[in-house]
Coordinates of C-alpha atoms and ligand atoms in Angstrom, one line a residue:
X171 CA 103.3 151.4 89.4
X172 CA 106.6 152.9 88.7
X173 CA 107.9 153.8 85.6
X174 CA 109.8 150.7 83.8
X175 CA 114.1 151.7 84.2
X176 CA 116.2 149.8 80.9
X177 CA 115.0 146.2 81.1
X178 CA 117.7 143.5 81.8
X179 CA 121.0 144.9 80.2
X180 CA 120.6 148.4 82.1
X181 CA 119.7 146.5 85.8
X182 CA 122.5 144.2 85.4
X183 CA 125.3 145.7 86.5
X184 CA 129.1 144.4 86.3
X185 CA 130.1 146.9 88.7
X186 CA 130.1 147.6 92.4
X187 CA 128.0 150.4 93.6
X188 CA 129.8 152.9 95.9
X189 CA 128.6 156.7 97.2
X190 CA 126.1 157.0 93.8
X191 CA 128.8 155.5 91.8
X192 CA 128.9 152.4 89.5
X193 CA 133.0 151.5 90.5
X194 CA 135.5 148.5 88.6
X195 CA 138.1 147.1 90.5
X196 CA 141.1 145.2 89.2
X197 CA 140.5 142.2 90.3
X198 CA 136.8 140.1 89.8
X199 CA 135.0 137.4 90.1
X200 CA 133.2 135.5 88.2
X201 CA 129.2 134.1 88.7
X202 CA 128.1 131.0 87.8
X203 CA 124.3 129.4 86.8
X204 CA 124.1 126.4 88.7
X205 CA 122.1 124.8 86.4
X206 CA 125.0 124.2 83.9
X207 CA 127.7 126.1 85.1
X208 CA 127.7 128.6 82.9
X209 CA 129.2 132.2 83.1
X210 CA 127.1 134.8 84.2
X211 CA 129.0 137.4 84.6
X212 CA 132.1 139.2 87.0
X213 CA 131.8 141.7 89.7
X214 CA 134.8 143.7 91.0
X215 CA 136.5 142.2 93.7
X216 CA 137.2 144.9 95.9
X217 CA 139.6 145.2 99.0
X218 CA 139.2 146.7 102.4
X219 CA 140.7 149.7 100.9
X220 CA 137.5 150.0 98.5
X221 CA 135.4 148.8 101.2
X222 CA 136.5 151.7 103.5
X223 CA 135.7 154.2 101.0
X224 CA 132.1 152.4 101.0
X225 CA 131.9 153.4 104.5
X226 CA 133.3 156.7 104.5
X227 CA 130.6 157.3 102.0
X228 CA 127.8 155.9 104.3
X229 CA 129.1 158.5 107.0
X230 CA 128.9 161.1 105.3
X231 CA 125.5 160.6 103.8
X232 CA 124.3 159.6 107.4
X233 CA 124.4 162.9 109.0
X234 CA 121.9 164.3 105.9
X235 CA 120.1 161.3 105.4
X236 CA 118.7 161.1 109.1
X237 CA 117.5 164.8 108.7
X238 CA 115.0 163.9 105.7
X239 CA 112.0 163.8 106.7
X240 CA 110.4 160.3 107.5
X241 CA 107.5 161.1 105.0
X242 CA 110.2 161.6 102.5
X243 CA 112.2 158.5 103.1
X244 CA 109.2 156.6 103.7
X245 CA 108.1 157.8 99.8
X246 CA 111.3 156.8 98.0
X247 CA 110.9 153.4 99.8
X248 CA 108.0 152.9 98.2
X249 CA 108.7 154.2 94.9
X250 CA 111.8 151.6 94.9
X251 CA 108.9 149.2 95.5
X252 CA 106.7 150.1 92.7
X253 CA 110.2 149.7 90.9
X254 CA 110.8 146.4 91.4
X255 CA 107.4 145.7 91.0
X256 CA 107.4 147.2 87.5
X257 CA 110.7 145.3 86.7
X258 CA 110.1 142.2 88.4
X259 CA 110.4 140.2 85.0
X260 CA 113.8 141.1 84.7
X261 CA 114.5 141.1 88.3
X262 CA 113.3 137.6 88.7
X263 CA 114.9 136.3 85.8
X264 CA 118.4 137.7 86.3
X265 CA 118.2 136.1 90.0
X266 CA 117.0 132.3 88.5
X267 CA 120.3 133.0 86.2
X268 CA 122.6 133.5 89.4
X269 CA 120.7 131.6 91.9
X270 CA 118.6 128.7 90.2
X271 CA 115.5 128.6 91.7
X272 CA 112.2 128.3 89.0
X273 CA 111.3 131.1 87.5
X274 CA 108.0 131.1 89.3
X275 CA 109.6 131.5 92.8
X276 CA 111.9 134.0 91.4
X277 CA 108.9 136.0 90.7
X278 CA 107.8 135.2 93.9
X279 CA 110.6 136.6 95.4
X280 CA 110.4 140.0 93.9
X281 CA 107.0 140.5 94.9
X282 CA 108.2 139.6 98.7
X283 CA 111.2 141.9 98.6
X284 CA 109.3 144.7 97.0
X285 CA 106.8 143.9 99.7
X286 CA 109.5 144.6 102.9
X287 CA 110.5 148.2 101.4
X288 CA 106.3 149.0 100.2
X289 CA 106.1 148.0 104.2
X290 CA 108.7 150.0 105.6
X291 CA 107.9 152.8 103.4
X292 CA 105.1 152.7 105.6
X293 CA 106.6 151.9 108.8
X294 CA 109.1 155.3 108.5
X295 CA 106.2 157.6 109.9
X296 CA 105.2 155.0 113.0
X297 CA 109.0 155.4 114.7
X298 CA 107.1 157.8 117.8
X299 CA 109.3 158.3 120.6
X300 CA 106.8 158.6 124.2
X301 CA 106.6 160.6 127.1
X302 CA 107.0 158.8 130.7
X303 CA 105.1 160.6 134.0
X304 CA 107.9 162.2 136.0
X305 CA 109.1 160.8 139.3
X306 CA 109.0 164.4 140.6
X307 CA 107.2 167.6 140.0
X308 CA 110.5 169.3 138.4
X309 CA 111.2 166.8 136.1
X310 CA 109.9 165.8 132.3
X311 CA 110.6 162.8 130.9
X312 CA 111.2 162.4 127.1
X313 CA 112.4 159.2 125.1
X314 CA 113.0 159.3 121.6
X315 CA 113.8 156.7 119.1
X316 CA 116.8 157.9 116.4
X317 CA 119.3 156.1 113.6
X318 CA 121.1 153.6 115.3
X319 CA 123.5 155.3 112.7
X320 CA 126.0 153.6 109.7
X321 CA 124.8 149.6 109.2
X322 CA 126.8 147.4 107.6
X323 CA 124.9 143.8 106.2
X324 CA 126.5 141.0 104.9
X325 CA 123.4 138.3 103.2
X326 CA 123.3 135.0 101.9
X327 CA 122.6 133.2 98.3
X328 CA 119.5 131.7 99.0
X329 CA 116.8 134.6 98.5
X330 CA 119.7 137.5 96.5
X331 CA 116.6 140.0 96.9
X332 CA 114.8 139.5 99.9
X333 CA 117.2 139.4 102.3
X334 CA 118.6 142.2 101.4
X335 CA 115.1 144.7 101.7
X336 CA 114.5 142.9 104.6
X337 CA 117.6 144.8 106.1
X338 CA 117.7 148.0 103.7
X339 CA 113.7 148.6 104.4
X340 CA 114.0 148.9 108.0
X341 CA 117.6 150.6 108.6
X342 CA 117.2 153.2 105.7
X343 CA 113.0 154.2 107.1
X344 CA 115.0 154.7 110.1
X345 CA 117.3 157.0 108.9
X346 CA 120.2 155.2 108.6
X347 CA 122.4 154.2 105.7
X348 CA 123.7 150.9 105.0
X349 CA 127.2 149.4 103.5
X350 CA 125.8 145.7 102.2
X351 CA 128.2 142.8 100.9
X352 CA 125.8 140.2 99.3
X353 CA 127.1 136.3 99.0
X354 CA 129.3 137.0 96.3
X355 CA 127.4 133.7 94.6
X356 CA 124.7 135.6 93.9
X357 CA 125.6 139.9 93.4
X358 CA 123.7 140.7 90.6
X359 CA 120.7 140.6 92.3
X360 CA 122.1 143.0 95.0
X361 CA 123.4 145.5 92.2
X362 CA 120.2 145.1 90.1
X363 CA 118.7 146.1 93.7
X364 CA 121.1 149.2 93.9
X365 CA 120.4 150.7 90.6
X366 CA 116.4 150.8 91.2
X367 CA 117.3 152.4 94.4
X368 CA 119.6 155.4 92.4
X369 CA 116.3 155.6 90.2
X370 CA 114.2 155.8 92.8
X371 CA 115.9 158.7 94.3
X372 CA 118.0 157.4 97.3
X373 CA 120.6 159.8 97.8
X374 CA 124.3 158.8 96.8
X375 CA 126.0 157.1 99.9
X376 CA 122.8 156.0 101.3
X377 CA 122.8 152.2 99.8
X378 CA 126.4 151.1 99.2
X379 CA 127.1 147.2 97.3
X380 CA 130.7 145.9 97.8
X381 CA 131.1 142.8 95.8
X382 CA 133.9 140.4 96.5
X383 CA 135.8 138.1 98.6
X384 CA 133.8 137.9 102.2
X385 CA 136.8 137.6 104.6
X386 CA 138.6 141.2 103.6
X387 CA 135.5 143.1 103.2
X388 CA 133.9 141.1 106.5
X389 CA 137.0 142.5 108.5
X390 CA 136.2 146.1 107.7
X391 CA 132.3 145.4 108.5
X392 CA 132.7 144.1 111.9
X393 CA 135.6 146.1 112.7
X394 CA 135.3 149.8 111.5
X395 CA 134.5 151.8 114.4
X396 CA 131.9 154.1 112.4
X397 CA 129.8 151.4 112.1
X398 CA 127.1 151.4 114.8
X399 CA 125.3 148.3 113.4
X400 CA 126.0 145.0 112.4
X401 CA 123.5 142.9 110.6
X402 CA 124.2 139.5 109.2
X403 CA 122.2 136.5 107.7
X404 CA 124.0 133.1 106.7
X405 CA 125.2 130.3 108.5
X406 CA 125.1 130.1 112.0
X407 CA 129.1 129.0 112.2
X408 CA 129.8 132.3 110.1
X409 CA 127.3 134.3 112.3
X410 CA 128.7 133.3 115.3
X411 CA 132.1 134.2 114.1
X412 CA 131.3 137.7 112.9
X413 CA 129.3 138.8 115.5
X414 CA 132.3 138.0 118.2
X415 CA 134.5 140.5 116.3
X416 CA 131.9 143.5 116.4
X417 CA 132.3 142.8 120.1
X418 CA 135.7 144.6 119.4
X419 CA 133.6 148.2 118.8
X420 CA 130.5 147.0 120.5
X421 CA 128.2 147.4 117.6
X422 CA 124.5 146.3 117.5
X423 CA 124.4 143.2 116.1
X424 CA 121.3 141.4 114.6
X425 CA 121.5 137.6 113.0
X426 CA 119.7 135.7 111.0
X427 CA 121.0 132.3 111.4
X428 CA 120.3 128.5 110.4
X429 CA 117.5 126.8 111.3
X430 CA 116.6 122.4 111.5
X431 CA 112.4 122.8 111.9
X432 CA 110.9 119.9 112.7
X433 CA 107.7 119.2 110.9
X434 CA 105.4 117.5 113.4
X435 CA 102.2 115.1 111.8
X436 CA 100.2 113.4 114.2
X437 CA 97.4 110.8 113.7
X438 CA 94.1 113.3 114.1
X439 CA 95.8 115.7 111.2
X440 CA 94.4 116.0 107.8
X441 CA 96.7 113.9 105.8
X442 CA 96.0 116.0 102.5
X443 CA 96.7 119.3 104.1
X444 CA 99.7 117.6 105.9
X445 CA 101.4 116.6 102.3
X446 CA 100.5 119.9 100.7
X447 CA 102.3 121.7 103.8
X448 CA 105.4 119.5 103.9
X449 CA 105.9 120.3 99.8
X450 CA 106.1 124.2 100.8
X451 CA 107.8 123.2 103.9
X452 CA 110.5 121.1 102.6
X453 CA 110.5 121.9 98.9
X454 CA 110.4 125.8 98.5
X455 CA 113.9 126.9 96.5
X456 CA 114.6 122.9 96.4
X457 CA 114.8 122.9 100.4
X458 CA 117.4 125.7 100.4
X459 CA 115.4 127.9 102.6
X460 CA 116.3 128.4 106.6
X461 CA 112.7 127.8 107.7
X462 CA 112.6 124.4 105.8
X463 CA 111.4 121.4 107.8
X464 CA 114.5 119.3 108.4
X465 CA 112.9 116.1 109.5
X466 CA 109.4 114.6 109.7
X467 CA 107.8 113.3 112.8
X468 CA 105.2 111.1 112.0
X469 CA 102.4 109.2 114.1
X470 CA 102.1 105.4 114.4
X471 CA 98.5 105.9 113.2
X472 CA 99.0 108.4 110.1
X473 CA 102.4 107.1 109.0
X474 CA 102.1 105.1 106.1
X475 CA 99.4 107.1 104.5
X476 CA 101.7 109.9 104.9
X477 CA 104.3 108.1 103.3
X478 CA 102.6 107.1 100.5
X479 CA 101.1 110.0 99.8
X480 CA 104.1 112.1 100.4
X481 CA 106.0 110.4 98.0
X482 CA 103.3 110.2 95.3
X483 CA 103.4 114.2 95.2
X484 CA 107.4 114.4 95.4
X485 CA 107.5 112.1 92.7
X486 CA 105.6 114.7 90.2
X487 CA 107.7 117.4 91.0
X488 CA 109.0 118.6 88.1
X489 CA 112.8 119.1 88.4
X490 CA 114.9 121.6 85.8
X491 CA 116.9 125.1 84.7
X492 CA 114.5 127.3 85.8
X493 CA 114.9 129.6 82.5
X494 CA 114.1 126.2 80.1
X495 CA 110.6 125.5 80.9
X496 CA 108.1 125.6 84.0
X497 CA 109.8 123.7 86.6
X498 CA 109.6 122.9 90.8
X499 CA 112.6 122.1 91.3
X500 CA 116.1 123.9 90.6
X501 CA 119.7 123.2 91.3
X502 CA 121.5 123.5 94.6
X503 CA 123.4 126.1 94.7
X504 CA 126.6 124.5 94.3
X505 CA 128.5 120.9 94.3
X506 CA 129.1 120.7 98.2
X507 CA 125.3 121.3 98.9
X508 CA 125.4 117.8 96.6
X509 CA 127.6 116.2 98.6
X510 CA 125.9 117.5 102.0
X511 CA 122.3 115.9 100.8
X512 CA 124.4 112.8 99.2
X513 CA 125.7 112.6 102.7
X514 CA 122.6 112.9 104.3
X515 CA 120.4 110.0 102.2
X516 CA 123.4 108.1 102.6
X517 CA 123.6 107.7 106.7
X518 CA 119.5 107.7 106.3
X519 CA 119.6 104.4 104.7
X520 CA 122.5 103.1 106.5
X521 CA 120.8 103.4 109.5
X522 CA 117.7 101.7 108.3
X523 CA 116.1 104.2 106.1
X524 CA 114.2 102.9 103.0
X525 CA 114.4 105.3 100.0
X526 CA 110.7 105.8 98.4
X527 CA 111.5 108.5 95.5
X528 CA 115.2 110.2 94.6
X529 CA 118.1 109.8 96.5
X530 CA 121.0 111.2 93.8
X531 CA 122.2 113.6 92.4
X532 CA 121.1 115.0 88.7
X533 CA 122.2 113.7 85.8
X534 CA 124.6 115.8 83.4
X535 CA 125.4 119.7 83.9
X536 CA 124.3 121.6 87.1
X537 CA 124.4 120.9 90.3
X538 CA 120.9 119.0 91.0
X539 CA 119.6 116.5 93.1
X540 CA 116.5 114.7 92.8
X541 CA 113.5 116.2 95.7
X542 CA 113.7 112.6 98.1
X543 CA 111.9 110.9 100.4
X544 CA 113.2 108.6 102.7
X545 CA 111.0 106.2 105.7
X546 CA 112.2 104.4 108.5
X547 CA 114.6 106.9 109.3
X548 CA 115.9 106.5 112.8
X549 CA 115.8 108.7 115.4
X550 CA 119.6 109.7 115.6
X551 CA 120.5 110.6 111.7
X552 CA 122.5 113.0 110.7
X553 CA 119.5 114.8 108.9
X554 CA 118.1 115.2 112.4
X555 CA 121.0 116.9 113.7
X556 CA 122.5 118.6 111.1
X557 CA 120.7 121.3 108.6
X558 CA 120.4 119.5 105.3
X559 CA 119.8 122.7 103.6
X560 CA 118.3 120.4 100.2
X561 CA 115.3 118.6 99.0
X562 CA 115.7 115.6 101.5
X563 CA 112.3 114.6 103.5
X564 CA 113.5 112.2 106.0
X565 CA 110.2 110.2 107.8
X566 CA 111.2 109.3 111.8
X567 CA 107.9 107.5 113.3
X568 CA 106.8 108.2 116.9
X569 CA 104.0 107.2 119.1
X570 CA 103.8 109.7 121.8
X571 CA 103.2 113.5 122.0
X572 CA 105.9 114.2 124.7
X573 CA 107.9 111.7 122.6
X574 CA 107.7 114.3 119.5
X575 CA 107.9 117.3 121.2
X576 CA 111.4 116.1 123.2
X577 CA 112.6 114.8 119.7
X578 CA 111.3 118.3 117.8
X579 CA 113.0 120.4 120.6
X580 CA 116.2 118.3 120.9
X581 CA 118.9 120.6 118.5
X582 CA 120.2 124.3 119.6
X583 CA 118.1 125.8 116.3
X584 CA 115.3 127.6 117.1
X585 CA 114.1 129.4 113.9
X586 CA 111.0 127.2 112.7
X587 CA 108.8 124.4 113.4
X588 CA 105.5 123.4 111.5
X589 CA 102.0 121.2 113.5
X590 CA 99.8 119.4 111.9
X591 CA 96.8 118.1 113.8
X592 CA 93.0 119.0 114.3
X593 CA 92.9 118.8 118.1
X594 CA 92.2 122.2 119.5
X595 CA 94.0 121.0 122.7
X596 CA 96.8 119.1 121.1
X597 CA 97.7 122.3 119.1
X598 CA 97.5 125.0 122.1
X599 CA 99.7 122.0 123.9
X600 CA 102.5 121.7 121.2
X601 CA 102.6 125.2 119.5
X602 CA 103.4 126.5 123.4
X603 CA 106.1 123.6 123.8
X604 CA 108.1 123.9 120.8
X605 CA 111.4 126.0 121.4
X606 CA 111.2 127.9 117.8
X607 CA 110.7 131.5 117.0
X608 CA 108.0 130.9 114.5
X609 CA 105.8 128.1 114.1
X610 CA 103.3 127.0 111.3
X611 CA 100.3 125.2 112.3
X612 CA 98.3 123.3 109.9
X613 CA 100.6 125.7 107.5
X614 CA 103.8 125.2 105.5
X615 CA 104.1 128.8 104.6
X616 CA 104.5 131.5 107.8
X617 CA 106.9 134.0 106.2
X618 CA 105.4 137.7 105.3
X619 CA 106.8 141.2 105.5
X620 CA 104.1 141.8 108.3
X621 CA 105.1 139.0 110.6
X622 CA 107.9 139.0 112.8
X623 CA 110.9 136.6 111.3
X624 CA 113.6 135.4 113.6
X625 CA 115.0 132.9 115.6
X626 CA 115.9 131.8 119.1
X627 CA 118.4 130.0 121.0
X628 CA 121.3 129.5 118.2
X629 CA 118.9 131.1 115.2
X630 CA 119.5 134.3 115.8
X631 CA 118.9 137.2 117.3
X632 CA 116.4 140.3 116.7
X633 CA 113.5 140.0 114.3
X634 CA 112.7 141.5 110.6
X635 CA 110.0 142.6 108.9
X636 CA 106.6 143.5 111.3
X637 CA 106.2 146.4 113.2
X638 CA 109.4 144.6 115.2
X639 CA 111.4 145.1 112.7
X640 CA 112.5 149.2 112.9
X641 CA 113.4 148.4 116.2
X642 CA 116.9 147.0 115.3
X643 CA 118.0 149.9 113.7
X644 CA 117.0 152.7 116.6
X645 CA 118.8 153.7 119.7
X646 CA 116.5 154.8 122.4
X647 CA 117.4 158.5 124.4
X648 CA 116.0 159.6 127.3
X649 CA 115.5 163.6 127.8
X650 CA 115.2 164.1 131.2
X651 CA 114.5 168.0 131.8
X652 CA 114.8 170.3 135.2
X653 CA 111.6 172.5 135.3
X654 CA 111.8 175.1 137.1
X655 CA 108.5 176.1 139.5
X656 CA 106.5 179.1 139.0
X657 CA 107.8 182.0 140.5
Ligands
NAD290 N1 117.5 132.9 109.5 C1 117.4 133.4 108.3 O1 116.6 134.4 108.0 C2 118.2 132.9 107.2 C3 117.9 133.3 105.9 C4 118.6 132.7 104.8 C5 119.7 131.9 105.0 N2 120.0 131.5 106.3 C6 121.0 130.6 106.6 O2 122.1 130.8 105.8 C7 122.8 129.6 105.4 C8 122.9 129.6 103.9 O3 123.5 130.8 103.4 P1 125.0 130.9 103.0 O4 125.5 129.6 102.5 O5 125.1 132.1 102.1 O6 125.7 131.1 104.4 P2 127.2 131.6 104.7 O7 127.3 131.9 106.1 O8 128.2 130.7 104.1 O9 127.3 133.0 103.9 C9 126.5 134.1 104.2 C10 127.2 135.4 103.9 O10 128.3 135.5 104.7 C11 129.5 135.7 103.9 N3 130.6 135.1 104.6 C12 131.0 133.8 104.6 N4 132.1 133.7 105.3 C13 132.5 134.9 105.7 C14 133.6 135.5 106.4 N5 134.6 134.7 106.9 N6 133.7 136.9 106.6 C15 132.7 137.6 106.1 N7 131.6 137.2 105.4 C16 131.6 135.9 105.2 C17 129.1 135.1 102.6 O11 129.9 135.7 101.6 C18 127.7 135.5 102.4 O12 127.6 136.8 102.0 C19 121.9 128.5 105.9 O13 122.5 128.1 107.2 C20 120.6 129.2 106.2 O14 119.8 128.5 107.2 C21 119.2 132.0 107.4
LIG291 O1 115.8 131.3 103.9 C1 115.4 132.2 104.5 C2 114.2 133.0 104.2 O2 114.1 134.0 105.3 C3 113.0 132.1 104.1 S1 111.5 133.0 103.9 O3 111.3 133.1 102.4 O4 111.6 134.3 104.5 O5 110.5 132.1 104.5

């Protein structure tokens, strides 16, 4: 285990991190616990001027970093592990203060950050190029696999730690350096991140944090030419947007988008299993994950003892700040996520849904909103089209297996889906029909560093973590060599 750094006050850092340096800027902004609204703390709110330095600094460390050897990158990878392993306490509980979740998934999150850099630690002595037979007798055929070069990631609020190793494990194993701008509703995280990284020996320039507003620093991400890599995770309206101006320098581009799983339960599943999958599902960081079911599909024949039991569970889930006390259930991330899953139960029951637990927002400070179930809901909802990114299970009945899988496939998502049945047939049939990147059968939980993660269709494109996941962050260059014959 690596050695402990300063606990809490040294890994939180009110400062950006540029080229091995901890850097103010005039301007900040401020960070705010959603479970009452107090101040965290500020970050600098730097400019594209600040951000090109960032850059500059990530070009020049490029052209040394690449040349270490991948046994040597591959060990400060997983020293930075053991780091955050042997601060996870304070990791976890500095990203509860920014981000809300419970303590307990906080923790969780550490381990499955720590987990993507331990992996690509690994993964940095596996990049082999090959050799390819010749198509003639005076020819040799080399391919190798180098840096796709300067990478530039922009991630979201929702996991402040994983997302980020998720990009920073792959690109710098590969030999490339990065330039990251986290959500600026949750950069402490990101800078706590940074400092393990300086003590675990990455080289200055290597890992660069910009903190502040998204559009100026976005403008110099996608549009610097020096940047050979775009990688972005959030939205799929911002994703779209920021991937069309790389276009401009025709960078790689990888995306992580959003996601509206359907959560499939037909009558021969185990009803038990079914519940306990559907509360990892649909209630992991209070349904603010992108692989959260979005809407249940229920059989005729398993319906109301899903329902029932459903809402039993949701109904003992223990909702609170997740530094006052064990808790299952944080804030949302903010008072629009409210409004979105107000929104949500609202056209549920207007268009026949029947509340059977929650439906409102929390009571007093913080932006909460009480883990829901709602039955009856009909097949057109906005929940079924839109991502409710909160802790609303909405129940649509059907009595068909086409029926569900037409209904499950019907969005332009593909990130996620989740099965439950005990047919052997039934599942070969559905697993193969459903549009989605990743599905869960008889599972609520498919996420691991070792697995391929990504979308299709409008979820994204390219895949982290797994063996997959280097291969974002290589270029591929064919040798082709004249041999001369004996004399
Ligand atoms: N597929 C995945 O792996 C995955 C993982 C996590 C979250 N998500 C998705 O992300 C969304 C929630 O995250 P979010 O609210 O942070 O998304 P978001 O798109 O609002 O923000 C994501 C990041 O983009 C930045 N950003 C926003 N507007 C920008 C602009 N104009 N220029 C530059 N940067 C800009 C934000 O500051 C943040 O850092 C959900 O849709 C969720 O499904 C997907
Ligand atoms: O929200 C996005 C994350 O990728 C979800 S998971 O923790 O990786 O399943």
């Amino acid at each position: 285990m690596g050695t402990r750094v300063p606990d809490a006050p040294a890994l939180r850092r009110e400062a950006a991190f540029v080229d091995g340096a901890w850097i103010a800027a005039e301007r900040t902004i401020t960070v705010t616990d959603p479970a009452d609204g107090s101040v965290v703390g500020t970050v600098p709110d730097l400019g594209p001027e600040e951000t090109g330095r960032a850059v500059d600094a990530a070009v020049r460390a490029q052209a040394q970093w690449k040349g270490v050897s991948a046994k040597a990158r591959g060990a400060i990878l997983r020293k930075w592990s053991d780091l955050m392993l042997g601060n996870a306490e304070a990791l976890a509980r500095l990203l509860t203060r920014e981000q809300g979740k419970p303590l307990a998934e906080a923790r969780g999150e550490v381990a499955y950050a720590a987990a993507f850099l331990e992996w690509f630690g690994e993964e940095a002595r596996r990049i082999n190029g090959e050799t390819i037979p010749p198509p003639s007798p005076d020819r040799r055929l080399a391919v190798r696999r180098d840096p796709v070069g300067v990478v530039a990631a922009i991630t979201p609020w929702n996991f402040p730690l994983a997302m980020l190793t998720r990009k920073a494990g792959p690109a710098l194993a590969a030999g490339c350096t990065m330039v990251l701008k986290p959500s600026e509703l949750t950069p402490f995280s990101a800078l706590a991140l940074a400092a393990l990284g300086e003590e675990a020996g990455v080289p200055p320039g290597v890992f660069n944090v910009v903190t502040g507003q998204a559009g100026p620093i976005g403008d110099i991400l996608t549009g610097d030419p020096r940047i050979a890599k775009f990688t972005f995770t959030g939205s799929t309206k911002v994703g779209k947007m920021l991937a069309a101006r790389c276009m401009a320098s025709v960078k790689r581009v990888s995306l992580e988008l959003g996601g509206n799983a359907p959560f499939l339960v037909f009558d021969d599943a185990d009803v038990d299993a079914a519940v306990d999958g559907a509360l990892l599902a649909k209630f992991r960081n209070s349904g603010q994950t992108c692989v959260c079911a979005n809407r249940f599909y229920v059989q005729d024949g398993i319906y109301e003892a899903f329902a029932e039991r459903l809402a039993a569970r949701v109904a003992g889930l223990v909702v609170g700040a997740g530094l006052a006390g064990p808790s299952d259930q944080g804030p949302l991330i903010d008072a629009r996520a409210q409004r979105t899953c107000a929104a949500h139960v609202a056209d549920a029951v207007a268009g026949g849904g029947r509340v059977l637990v929650g439906g409102r927002p929390g009571d007093g400070p913080g932006t909460f909103f009480a883990p829901t179930v709602i039955r009856d809901v009909a097949q057109g909802a906005l929940l079924t089209r839109e991502e409710t990114f909160g802790p609303i299970a909405g129940l649509i009945r059907f009595t068909r297996e086409d029926e569900a899988i037409a209904l499950a496939n019907a969005t332009r998502a593909g990130l996620a889906g989740y099965v439950f049945t005990r047919d052997l047939d039934r599942s070969i049939r559905v697993t193969e029909a459903l549009e989605y990147g990743m599905v869960g059968l008889n599972t609520g939980a498919i996420s691991s560093e070792v697995a391929p993660f990504g979308g299709i269709k409008e979820s994204g494109l390219g895949r982290e973590g797994s063996r997959h996941g280097i291969d974002d962050y290589v270029e591929l260059k064919l040798v082709c060599t004249a041999v001369a014959p004996a004399r």
